Tab-separated table of C-alpha atoms in Angstrom:
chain	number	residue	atom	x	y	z
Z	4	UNK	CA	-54.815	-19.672	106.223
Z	5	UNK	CA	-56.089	-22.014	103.981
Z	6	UNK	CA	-58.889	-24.815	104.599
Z	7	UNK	CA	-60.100	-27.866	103.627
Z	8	UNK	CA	-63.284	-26.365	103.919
Z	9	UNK	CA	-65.246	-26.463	100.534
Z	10	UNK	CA	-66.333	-22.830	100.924
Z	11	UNK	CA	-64.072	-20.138	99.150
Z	12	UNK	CA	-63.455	-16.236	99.640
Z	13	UNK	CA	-63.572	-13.826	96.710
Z	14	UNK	CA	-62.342	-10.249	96.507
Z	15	UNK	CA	-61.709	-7.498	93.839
Z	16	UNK	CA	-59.172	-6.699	92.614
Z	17	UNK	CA	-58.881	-3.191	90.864
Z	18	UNK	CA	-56.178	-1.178	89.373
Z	19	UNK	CA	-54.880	0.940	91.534
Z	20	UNK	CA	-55.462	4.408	89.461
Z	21	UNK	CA	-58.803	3.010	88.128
Z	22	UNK	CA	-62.405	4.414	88.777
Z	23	UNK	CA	-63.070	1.502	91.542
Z	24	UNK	CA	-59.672	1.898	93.882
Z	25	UNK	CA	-59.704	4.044	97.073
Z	26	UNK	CA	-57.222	6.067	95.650
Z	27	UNK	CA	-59.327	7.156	92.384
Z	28	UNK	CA	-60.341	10.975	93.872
Z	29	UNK	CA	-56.697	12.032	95.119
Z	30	UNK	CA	-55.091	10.826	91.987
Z	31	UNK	CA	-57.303	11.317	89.082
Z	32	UNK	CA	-56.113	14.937	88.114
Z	33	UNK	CA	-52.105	14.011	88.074
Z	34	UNK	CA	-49.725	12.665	86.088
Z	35	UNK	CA	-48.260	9.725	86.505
Z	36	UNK	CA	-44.599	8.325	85.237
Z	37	UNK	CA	-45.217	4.799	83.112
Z	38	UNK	CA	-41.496	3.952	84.403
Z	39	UNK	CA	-40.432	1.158	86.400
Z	40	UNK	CA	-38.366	3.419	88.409
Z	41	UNK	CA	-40.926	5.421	89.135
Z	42	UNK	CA	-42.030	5.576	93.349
Z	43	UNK	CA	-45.449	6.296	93.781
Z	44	UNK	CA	-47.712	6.576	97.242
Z	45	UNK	CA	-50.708	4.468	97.820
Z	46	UNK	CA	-53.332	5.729	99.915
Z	47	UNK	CA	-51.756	3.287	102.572
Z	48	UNK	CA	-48.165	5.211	102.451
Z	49	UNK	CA	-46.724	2.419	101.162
Z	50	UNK	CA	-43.910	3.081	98.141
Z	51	UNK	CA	-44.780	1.346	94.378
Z	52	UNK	CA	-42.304	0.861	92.321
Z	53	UNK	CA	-43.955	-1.568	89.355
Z	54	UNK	CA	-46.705	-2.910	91.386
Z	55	UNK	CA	-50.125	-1.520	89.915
Z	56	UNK	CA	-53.236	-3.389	91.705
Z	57	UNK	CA	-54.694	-3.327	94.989
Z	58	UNK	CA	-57.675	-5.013	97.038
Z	59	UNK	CA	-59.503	-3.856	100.187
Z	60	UNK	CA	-60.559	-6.881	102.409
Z	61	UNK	CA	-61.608	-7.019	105.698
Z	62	UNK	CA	-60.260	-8.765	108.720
Z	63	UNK	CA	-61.419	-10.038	111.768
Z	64	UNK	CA	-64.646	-9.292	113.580
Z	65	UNK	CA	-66.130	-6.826	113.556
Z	66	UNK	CA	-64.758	-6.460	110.258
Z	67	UNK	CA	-61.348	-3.868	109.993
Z	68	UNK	CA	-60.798	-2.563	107.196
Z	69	UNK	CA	-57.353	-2.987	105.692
Z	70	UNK	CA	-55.752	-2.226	101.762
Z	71	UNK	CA	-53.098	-4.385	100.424
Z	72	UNK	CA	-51.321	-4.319	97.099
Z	73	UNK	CA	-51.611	-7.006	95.342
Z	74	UNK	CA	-48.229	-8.434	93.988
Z	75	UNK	CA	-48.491	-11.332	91.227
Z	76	UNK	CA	-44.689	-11.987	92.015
Z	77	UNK	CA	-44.833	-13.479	95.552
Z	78	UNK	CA	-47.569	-15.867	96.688
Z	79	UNK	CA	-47.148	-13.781	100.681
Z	80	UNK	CA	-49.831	-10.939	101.551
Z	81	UNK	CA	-49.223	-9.327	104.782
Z	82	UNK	CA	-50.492	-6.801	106.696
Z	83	UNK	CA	-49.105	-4.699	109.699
Z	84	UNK	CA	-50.563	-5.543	113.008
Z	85	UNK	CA	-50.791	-3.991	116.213
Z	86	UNK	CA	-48.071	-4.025	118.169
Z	87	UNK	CA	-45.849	-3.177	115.657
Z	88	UNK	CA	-42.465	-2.571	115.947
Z	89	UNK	CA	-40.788	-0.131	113.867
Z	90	UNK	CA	-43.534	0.114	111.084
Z	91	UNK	CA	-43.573	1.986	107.890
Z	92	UNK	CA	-45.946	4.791	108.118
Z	93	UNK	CA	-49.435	4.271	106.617
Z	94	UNK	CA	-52.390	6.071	106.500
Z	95	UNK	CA	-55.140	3.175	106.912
Z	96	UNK	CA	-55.343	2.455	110.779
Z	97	UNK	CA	-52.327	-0.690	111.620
Z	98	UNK	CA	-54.778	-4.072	111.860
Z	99	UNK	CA	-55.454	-4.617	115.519
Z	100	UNK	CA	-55.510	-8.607	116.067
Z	101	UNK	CA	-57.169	-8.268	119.623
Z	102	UNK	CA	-60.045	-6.218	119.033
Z	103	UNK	CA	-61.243	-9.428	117.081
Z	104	UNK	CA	-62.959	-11.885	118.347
Z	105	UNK	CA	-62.226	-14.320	115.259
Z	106	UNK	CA	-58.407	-14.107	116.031
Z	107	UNK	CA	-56.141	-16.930	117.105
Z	108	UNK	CA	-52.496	-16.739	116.957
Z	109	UNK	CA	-50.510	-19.599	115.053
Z	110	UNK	CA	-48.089	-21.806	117.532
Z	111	UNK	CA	-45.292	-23.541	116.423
Z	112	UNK	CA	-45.866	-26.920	115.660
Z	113	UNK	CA	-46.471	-28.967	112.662
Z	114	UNK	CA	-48.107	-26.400	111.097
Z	115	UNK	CA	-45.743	-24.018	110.893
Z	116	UNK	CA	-43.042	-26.294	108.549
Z	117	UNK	CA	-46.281	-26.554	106.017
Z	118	UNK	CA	-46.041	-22.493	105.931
Z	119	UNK	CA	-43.952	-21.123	103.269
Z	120	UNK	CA	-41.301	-18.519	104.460
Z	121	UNK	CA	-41.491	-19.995	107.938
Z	122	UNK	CA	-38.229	-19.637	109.281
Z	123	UNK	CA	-38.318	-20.820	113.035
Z	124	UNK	CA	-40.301	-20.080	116.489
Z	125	UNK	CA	-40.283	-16.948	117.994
Z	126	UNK	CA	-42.153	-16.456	121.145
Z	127	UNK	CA	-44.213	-19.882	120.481
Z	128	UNK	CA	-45.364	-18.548	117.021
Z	129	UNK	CA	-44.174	-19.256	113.627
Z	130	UNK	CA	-41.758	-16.240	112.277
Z	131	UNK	CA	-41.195	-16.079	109.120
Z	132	UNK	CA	-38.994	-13.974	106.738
Z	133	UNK	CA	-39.554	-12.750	102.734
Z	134	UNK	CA	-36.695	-11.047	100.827
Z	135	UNK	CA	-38.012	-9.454	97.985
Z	136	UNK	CA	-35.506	-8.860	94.401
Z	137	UNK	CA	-34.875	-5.374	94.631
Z	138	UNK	CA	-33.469	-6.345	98.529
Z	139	UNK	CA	-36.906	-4.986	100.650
Z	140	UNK	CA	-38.273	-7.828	103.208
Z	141	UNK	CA	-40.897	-8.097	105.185
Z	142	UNK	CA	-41.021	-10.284	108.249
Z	143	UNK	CA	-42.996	-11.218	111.496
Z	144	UNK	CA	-45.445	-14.256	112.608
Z	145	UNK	CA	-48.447	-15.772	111.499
């Protein structure tokens, strides 16, 4: 969520077969296709097809630990979070929004129209819905 607030996050971004990413060890010694329609596994289990960079942030506190790819063609980063229903497999642990004490959920309400992708109210939150080109979506609440 974004802020008025003057104060600003920063993270890094690193390529995802590059000395810095979490995946550098278990890939380092194999080949990799340079092909668009190649599918290759992240350390998170989630399938790349072009997508080549990914960040490590952490959310919440205390501070869980989560690794997202980082794609310059939609402006939406998302994460799964506990309870999750019918979630792909991953091998980082699924973000759990109530072990946090910095959570709040998002309610419907003005707010929610100012969200992009925000397609209605669902349970008093905001849902929202993202259809990607090659036909993949994601979708949940805020």
């Amino acid at each position: 969520m974004c802020s008025n607030s003057r104060k600003y996050s920063t993270v890094e971004v690193v390529h995802m077969f590059g000395p810095c990413s979490p995946q550098h060890e278990q890939t380092k010694n194999k080949p990799f296709l340079q092909s668009s329609k190649a599918s290759l596994l992240t350390q998170s289990g989630a399938p790349l097809k072009t997508l080549d960079h990914v960040v490590t942030i952490g959310l919440g506190t205390p501070q869980q630990n989560v690794t997202l790819m980082m794609d310059t063609g939609s402006e939406l980063t998302w994460t799964q979070c506990k309870p999750c229903i019918d979630c792909y497999k991953q091998q980082d642990p699924v973000y759990d929004p109530f072990s946090s004490s910095t959570y709040s959920r998002l309610s419907c309400g003005s707010e929610c129209s100012e969200l992009g992708y925000a397609i209605s109210c669902f349970k008093g939150r905001c849902a929202y819905k993202r259809e990607y080109n090659d036909g993949s979506y994601s979708e949940g609440v805020y």
